[in-house]
PDB file of C-alpha atoms in Angstrom:
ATOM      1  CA  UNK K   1       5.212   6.569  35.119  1.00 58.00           C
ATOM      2  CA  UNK K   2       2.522   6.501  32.705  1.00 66.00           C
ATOM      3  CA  UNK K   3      -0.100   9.398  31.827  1.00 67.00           C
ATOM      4  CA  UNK K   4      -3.341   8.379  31.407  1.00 67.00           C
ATOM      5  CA  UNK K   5      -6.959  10.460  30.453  1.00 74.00           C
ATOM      6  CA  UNK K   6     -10.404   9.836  30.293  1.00 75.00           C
ATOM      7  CA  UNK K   7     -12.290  10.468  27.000  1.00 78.00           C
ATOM      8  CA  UNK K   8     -15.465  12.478  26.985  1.00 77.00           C
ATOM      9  CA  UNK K   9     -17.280  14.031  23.754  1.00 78.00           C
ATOM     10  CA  UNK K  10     -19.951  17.031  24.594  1.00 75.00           C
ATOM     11  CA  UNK K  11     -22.884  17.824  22.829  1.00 71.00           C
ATOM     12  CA  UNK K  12     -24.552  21.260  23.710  1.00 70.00           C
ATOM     13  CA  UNK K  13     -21.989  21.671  26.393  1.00 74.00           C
ATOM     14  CA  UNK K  14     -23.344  18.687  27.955  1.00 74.00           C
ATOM     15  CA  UNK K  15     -21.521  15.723  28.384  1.00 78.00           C
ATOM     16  CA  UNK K  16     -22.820  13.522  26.041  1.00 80.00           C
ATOM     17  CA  UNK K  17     -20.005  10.207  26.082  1.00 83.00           C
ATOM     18  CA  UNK K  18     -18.676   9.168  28.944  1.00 84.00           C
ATOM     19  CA  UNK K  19     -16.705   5.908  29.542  1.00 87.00           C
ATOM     20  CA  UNK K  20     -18.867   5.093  31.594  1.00 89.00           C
ATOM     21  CA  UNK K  21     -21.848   5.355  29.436  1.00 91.00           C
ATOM     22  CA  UNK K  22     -20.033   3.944  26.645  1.00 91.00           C
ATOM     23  CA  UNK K  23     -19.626   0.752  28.873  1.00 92.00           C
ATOM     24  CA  UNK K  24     -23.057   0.842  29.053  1.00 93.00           C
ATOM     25  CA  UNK K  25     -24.143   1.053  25.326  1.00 93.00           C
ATOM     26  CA  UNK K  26     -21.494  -2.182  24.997  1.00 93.00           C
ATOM     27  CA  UNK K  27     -23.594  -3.823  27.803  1.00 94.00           C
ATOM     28  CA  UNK K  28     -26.633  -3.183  26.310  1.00 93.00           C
ATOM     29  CA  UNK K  29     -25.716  -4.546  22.794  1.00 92.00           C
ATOM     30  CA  UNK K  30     -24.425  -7.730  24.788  1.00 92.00           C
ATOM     31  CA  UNK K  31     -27.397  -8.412  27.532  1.00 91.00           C
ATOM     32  CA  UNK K  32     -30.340  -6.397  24.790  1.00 91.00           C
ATOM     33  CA  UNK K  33     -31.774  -5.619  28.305  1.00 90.00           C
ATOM     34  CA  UNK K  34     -30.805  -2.191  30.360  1.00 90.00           C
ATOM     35  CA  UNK K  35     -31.162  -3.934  33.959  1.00 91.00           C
ATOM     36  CA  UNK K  36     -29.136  -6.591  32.589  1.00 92.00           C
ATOM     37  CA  UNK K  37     -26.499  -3.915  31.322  1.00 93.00           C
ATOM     38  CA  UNK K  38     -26.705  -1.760  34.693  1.00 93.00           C
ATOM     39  CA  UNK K  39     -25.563  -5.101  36.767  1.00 93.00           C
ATOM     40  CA  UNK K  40     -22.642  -5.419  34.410  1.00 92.00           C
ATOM     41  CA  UNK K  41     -21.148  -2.367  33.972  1.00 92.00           C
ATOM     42  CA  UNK K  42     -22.182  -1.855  37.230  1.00 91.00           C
ATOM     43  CA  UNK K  43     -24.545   1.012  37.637  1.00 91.00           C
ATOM     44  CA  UNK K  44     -27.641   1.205  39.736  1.00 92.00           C
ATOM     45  CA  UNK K  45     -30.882   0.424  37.201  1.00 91.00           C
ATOM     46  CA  UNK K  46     -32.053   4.255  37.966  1.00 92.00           C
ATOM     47  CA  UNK K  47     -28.813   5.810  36.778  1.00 91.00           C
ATOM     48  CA  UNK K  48     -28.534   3.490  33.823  1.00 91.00           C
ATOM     49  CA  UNK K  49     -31.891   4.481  32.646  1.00 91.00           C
ATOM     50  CA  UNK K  50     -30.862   8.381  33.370  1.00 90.00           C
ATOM     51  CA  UNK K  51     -27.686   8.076  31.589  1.00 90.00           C
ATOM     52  CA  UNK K  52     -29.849   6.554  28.801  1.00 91.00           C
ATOM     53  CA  UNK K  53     -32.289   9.658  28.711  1.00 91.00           C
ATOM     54  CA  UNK K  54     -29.442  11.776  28.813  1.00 88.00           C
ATOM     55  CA  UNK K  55     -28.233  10.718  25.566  1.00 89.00           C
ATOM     56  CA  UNK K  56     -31.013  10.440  23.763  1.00 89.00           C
ATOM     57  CA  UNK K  57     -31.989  13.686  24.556  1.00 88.00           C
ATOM     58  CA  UNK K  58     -28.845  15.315  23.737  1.00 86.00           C
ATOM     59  CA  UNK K  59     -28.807  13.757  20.376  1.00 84.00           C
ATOM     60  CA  UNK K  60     -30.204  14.551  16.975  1.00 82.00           C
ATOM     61  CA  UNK K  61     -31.141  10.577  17.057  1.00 87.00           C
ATOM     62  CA  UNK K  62     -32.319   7.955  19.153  1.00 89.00           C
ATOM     63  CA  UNK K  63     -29.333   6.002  20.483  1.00 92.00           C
ATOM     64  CA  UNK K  64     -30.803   3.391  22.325  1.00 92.00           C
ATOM     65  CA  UNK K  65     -34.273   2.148  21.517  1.00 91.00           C
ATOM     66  CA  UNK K  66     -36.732   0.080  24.142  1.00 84.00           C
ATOM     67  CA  UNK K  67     -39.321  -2.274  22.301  1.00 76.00           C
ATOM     68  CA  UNK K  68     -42.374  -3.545  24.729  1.00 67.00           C
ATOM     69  CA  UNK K  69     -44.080  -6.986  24.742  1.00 54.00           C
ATOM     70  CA  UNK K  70     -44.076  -8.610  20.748  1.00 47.00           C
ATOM     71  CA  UNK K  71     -43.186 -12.405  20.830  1.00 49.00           C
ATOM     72  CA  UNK K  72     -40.210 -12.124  22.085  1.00 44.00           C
ATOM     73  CA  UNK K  73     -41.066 -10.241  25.284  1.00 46.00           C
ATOM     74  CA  UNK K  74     -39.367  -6.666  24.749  1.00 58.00           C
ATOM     75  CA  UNK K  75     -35.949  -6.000  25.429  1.00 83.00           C
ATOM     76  CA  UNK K  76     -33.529  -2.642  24.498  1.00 89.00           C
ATOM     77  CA  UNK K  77     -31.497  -2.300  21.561  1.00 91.00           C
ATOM     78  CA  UNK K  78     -28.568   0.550  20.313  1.00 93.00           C
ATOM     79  CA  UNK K  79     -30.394   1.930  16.827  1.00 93.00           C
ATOM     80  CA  UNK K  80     -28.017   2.312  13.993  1.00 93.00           C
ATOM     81  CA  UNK K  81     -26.444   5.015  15.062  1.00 92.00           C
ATOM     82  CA  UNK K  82     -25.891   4.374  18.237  1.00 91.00           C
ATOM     83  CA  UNK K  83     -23.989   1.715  17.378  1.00 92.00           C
ATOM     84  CA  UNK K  84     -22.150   4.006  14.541  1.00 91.00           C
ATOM     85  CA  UNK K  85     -21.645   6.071  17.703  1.00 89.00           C
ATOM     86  CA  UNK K  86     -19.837   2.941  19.559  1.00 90.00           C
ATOM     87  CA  UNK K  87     -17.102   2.761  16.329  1.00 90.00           C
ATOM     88  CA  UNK K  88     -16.568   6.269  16.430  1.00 89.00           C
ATOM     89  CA  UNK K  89     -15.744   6.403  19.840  1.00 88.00           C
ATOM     90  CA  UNK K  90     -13.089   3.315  19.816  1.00 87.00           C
ATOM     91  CA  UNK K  91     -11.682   5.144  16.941  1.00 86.00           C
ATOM     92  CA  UNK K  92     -10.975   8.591  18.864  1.00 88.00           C
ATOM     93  CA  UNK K  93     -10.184   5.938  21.743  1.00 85.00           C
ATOM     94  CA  UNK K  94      -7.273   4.377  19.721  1.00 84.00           C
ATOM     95  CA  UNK K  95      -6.111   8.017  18.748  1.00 83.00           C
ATOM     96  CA  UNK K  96      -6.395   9.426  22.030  1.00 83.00           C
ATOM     97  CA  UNK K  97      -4.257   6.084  23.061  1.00 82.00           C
ATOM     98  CA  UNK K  98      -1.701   7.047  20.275  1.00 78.00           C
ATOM     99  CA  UNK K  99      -1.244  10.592  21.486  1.00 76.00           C
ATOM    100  CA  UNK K 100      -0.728   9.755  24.947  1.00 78.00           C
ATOM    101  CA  UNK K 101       2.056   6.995  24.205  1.00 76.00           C
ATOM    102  CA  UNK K 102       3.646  10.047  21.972  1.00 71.00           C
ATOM    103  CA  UNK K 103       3.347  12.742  24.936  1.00 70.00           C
ATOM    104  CA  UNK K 104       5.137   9.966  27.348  1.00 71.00           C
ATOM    105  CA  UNK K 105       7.776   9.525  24.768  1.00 67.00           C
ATOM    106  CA  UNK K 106       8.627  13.409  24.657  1.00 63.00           C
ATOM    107  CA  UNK K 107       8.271  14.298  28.412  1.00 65.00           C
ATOM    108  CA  UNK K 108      10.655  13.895  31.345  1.00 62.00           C
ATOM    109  CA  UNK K 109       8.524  12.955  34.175  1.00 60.00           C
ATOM    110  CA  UNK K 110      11.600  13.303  36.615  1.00 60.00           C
ATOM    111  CA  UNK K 111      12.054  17.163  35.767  1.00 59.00           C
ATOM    112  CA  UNK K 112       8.794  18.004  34.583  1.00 56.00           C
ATOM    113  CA  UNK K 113      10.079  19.229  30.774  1.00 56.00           C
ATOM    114  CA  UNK K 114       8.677  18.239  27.491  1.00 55.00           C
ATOM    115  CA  UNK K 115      11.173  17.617  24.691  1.00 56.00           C
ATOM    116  CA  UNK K 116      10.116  19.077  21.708  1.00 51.00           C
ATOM    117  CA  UNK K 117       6.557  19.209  22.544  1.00 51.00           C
ATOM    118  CA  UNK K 118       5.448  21.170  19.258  1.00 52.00           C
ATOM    119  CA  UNK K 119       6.010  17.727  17.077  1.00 51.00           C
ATOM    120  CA  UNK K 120       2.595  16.666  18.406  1.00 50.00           C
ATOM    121  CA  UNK K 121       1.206  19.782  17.274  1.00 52.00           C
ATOM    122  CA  UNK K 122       3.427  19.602  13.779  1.00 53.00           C
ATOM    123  CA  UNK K 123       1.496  20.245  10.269  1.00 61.00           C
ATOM    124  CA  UNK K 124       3.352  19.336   6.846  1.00 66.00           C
ATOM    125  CA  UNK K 125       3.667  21.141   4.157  1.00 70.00           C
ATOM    126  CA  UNK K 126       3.520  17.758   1.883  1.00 78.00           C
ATOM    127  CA  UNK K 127       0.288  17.946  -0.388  1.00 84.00           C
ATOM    128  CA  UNK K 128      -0.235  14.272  -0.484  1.00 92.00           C
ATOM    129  CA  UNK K 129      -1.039  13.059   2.975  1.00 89.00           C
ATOM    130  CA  UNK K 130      -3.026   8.907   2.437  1.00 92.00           C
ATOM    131  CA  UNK K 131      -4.019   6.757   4.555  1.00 90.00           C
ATOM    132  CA  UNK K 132      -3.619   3.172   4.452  1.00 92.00           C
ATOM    133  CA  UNK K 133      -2.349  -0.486   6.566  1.00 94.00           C
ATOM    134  CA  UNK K 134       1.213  -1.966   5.997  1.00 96.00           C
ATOM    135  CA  UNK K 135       0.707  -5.323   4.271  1.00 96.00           C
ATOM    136  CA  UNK K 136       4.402  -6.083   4.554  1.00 95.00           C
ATOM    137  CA  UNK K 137       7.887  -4.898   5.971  1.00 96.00           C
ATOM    138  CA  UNK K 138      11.260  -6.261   3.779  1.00 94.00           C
ATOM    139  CA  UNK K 139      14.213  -4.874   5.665  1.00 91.00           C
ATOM    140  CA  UNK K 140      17.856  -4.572   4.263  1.00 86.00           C
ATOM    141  CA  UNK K 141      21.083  -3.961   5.824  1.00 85.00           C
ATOM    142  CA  UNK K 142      20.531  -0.275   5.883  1.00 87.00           C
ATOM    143  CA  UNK K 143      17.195   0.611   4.212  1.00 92.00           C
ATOM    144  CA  UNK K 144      13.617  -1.020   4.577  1.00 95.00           C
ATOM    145  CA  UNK K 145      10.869  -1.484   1.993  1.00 96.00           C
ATOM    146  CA  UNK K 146       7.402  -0.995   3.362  1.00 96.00           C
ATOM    147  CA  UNK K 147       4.260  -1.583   2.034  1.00 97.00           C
ATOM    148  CA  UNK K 148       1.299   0.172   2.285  1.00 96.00           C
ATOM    149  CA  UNK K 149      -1.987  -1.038   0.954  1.00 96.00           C
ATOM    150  CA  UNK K 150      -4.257   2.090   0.628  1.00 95.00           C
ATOM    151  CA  UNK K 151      -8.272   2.687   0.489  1.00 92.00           C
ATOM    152  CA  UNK K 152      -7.679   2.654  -3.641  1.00 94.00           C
ATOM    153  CA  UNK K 153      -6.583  -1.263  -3.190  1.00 94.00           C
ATOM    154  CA  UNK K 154      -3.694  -0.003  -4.798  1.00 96.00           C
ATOM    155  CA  UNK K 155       0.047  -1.259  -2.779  1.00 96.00           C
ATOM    156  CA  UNK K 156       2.267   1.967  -1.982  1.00 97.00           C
ATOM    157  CA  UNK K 157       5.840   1.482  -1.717  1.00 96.00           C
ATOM    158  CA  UNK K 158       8.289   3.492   0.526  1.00 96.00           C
ATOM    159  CA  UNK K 159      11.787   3.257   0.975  1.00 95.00           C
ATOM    160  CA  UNK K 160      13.077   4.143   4.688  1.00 95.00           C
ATOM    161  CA  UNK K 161      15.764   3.353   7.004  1.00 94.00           C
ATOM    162  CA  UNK K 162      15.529   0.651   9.218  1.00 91.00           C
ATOM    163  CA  UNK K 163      16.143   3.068  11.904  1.00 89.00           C
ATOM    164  CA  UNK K 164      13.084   5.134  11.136  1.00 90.00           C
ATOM    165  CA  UNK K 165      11.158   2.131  11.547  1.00 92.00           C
ATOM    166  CA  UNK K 166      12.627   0.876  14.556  1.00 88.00           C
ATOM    167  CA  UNK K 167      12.107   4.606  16.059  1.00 84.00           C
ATOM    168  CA  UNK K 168       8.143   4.477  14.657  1.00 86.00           C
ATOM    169  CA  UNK K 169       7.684   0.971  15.714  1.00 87.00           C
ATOM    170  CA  UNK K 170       6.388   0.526  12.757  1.00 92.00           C
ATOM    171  CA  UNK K 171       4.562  -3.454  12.454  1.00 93.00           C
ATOM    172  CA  UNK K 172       2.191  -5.376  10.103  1.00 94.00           C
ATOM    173  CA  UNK K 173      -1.190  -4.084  10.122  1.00 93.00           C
ATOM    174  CA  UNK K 174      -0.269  -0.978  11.121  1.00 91.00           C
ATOM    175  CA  UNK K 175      -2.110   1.862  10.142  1.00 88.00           C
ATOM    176  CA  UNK K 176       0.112   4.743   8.693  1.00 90.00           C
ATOM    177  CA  UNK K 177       0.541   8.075   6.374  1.00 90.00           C
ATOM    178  CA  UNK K 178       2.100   7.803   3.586  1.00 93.00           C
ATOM    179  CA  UNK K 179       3.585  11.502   2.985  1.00 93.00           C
ATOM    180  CA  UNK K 180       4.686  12.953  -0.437  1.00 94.00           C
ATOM    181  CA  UNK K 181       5.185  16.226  -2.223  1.00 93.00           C
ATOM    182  CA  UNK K 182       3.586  17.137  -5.214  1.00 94.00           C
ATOM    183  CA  UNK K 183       6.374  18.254  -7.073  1.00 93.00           C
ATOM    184  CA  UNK K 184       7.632  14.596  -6.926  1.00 94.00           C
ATOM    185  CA  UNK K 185       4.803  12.852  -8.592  1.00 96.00           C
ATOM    186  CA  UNK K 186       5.205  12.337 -12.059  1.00 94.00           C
ATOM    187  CA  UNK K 187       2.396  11.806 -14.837  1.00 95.00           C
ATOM    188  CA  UNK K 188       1.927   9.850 -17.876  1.00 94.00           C
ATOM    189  CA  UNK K 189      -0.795   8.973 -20.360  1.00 93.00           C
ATOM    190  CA  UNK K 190       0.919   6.444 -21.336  1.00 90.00           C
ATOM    191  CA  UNK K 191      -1.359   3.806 -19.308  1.00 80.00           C
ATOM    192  CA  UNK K 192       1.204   0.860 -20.159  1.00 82.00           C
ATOM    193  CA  UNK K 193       4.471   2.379 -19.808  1.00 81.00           C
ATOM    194  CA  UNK K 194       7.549   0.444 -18.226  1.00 82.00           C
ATOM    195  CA  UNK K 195       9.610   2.508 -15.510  1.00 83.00           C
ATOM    196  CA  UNK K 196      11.775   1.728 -12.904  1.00 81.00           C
ATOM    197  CA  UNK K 197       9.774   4.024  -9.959  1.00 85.00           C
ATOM    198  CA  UNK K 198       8.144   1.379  -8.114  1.00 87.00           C
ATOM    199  CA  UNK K 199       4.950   3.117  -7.627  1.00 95.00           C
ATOM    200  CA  UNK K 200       2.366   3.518 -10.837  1.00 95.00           C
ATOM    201  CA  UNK K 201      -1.160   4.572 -10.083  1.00 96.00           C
ATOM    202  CA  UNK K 202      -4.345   4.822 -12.588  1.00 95.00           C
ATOM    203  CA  UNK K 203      -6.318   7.275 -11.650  1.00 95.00           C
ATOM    204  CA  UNK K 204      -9.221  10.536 -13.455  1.00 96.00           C
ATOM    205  CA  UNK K 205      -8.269  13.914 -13.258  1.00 96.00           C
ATOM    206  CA  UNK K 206     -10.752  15.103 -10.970  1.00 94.00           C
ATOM    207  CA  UNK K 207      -9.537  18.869 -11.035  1.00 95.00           C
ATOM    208  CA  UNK K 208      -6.837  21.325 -12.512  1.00 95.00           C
ATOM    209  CA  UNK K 209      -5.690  24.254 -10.790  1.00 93.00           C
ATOM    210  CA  UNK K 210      -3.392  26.101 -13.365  1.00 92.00           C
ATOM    211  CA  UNK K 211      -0.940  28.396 -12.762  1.00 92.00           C
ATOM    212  CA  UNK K 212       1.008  31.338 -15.192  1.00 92.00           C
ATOM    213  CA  UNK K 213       4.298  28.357 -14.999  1.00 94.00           C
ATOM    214  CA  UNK K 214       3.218  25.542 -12.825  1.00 95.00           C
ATOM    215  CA  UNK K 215      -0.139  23.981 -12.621  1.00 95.00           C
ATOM    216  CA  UNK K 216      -1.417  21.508  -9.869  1.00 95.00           C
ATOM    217  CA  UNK K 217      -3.548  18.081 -11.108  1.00 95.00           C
ATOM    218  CA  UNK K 218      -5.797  16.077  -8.285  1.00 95.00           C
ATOM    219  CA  UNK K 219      -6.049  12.591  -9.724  1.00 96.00           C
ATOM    220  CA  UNK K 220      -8.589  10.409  -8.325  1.00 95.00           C
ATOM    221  CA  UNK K 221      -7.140   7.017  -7.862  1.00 95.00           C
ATOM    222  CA  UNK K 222     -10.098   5.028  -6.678  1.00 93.00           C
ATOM    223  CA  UNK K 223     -12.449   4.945  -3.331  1.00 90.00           C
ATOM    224  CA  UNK K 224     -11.646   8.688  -2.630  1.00 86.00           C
ATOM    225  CA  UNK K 225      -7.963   8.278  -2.727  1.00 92.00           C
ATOM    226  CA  UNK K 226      -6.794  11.719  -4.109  1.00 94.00           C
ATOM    227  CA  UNK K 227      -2.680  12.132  -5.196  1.00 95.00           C
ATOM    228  CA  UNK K 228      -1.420  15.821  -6.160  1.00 95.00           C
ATOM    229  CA  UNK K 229       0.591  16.835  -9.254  1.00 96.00           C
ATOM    230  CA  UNK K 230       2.398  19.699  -9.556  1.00 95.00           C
ATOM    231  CA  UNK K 231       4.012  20.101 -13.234  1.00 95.00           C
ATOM    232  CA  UNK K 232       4.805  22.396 -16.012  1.00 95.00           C
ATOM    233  CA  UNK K 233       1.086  24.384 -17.311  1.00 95.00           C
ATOM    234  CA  UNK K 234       2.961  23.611 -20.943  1.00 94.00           C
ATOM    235  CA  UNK K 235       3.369  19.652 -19.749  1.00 94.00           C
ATOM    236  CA  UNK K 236      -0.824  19.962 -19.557  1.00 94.00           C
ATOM    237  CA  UNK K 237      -0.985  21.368 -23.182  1.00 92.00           C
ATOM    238  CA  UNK K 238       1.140  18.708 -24.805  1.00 93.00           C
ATOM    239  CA  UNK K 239      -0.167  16.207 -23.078  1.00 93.00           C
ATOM    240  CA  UNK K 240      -3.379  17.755 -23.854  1.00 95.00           C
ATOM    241  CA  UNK K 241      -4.778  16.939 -20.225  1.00 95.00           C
ATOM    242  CA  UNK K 242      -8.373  17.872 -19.247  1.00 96.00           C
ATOM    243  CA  UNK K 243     -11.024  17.121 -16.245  1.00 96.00           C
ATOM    244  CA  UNK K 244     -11.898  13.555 -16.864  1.00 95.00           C
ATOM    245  CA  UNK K 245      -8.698  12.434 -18.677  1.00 95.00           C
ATOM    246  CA  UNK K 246      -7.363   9.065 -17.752  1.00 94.00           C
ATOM    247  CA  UNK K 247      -3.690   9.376 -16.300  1.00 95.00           C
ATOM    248  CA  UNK K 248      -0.757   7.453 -14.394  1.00 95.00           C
ATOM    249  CA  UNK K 249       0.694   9.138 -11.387  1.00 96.00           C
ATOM    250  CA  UNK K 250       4.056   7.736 -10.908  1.00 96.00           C
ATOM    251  CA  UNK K 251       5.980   8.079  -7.483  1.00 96.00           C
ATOM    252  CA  UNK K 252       9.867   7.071  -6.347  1.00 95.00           C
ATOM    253  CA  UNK K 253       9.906   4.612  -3.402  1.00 95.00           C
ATOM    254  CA  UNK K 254      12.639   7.076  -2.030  1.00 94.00           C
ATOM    255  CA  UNK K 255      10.373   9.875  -2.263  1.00 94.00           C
ATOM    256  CA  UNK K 256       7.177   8.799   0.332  1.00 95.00           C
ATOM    257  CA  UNK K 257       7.943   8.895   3.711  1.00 93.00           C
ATOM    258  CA  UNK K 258       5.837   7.061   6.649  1.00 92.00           C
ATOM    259  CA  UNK K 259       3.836   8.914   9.367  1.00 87.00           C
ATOM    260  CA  UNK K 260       2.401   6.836  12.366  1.00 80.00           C
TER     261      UNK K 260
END
């Protein structure tokens, strides 16, 4: 048995995206003609024009725009952020598709229970939550290597049993988390230095937030990519750290685990 739901975003308490209107903005940027859209989707021309109204209305900008005569005749076109709009919504789409598959996973259809329902629901304490695609998966007898290339263009490596990603499915272009804690990033100003943790990031100091013992660094590793420090508020003295200072941020393998 599968569970299935449709996806609609409000604006104003109004619905605003509907499938079925989102099959028509697709149709639209296909035909470039809204009775050439309403036949495909298929609507009637009124209600495609209505739905088109609707949305235009509802929103701060135009989505679709309607040109008349000009050498080419006329036609209708999404504006830019309509089709920004489009992206967005096969985004929350693929999401909304990811968080079904999970809720099937943990329910029993049979007896109507969920199994440990408040994993959906689960925040982590980690401090270093980043995004990225795995670019490659070397499995072992026991253990697994995978690679993660992140927004930075930097290549995170995490060590994880092959059972973890059998159980998270985990594939090739994959898009994943890769969770750490703060406490197990180390940091160097030595820019060159040769150590044995396979995971060495250059990144700026973008902020310090010290502490009586412990103080916490945000280094900025490239394209918004953010990793958390925590270490000693004597380490930043002797190292002589500041806003702006150029520093590695060094990470175990064994130490980043993989969210999907």
């Amino acid at each position: 048995m599968e569970i299935s739901s449709n996806l609609t975003l409000e604006l104003l308490n109004q619905p605003f995206l509907l499938e079925k209107r989102i099959e028509l903005l697709f149709a639209i940027e296909r035909c470039g003609s809204i009775s050439k859209a309403a036949k495909e989707v298929p609507m009637s021309y009124k209600k495609a024009w209505e739905a088109v109204n609707a949305m235009n209305n509802l929103s701060s900008k135009a989505v679709v725009q309607t040109e008349t005569g000009g050498k080419g005749g006329g036609g209708t076109s999404l504006t830019p952020y309509g089709k920004n709009l489009l992206k967005t919504y096969l985004v929350l789409k693929q999401e909304q598709k990811k968080f079904l598959e999970n809720l099937k996973n943990i329910t029993d259809i049979d007896t109507g229970t969920l199994k440990t329902i408040g994993r959906l629901a689960m925040q982590i304490s980690a401090r270093n939550q980043i995004s990225g695609v795995i670019e490659e998966i070397n499995t072992e007898n026991v253990n697994a290597e995978i690679c993660v290339k992140l927004k930075s263009g930097y290549t995170l490596v995490s060590n994880i049993t092959k059972g973890a990603v059998n159980n998270l499915n985990l594939k090739q272009n994959d898009e994943v988390t890769a969770i750490f804690k703060s406490n197990t990033v180390l940091v160097s100003t030595d820019t060159n230095l040769n150590i044995s943790a396979r995971n060495k990031f250059e990144g700026v100091i973008e902020a310090i937030n010290e502490g009586e013992i412990n103080s916490e660094l945000i280094i900025n590793i490239g394209n918004e990519d953010k990793i958390a420090s925590i270490i000693t508020t004597n380490s930043i003295k002797t190292l002589n750290l500041n806003i702006g200072s150029k520093i590695c941020a060094i990470i175990k393998a064994s130490d980043v685990m993989i969210g999907k």
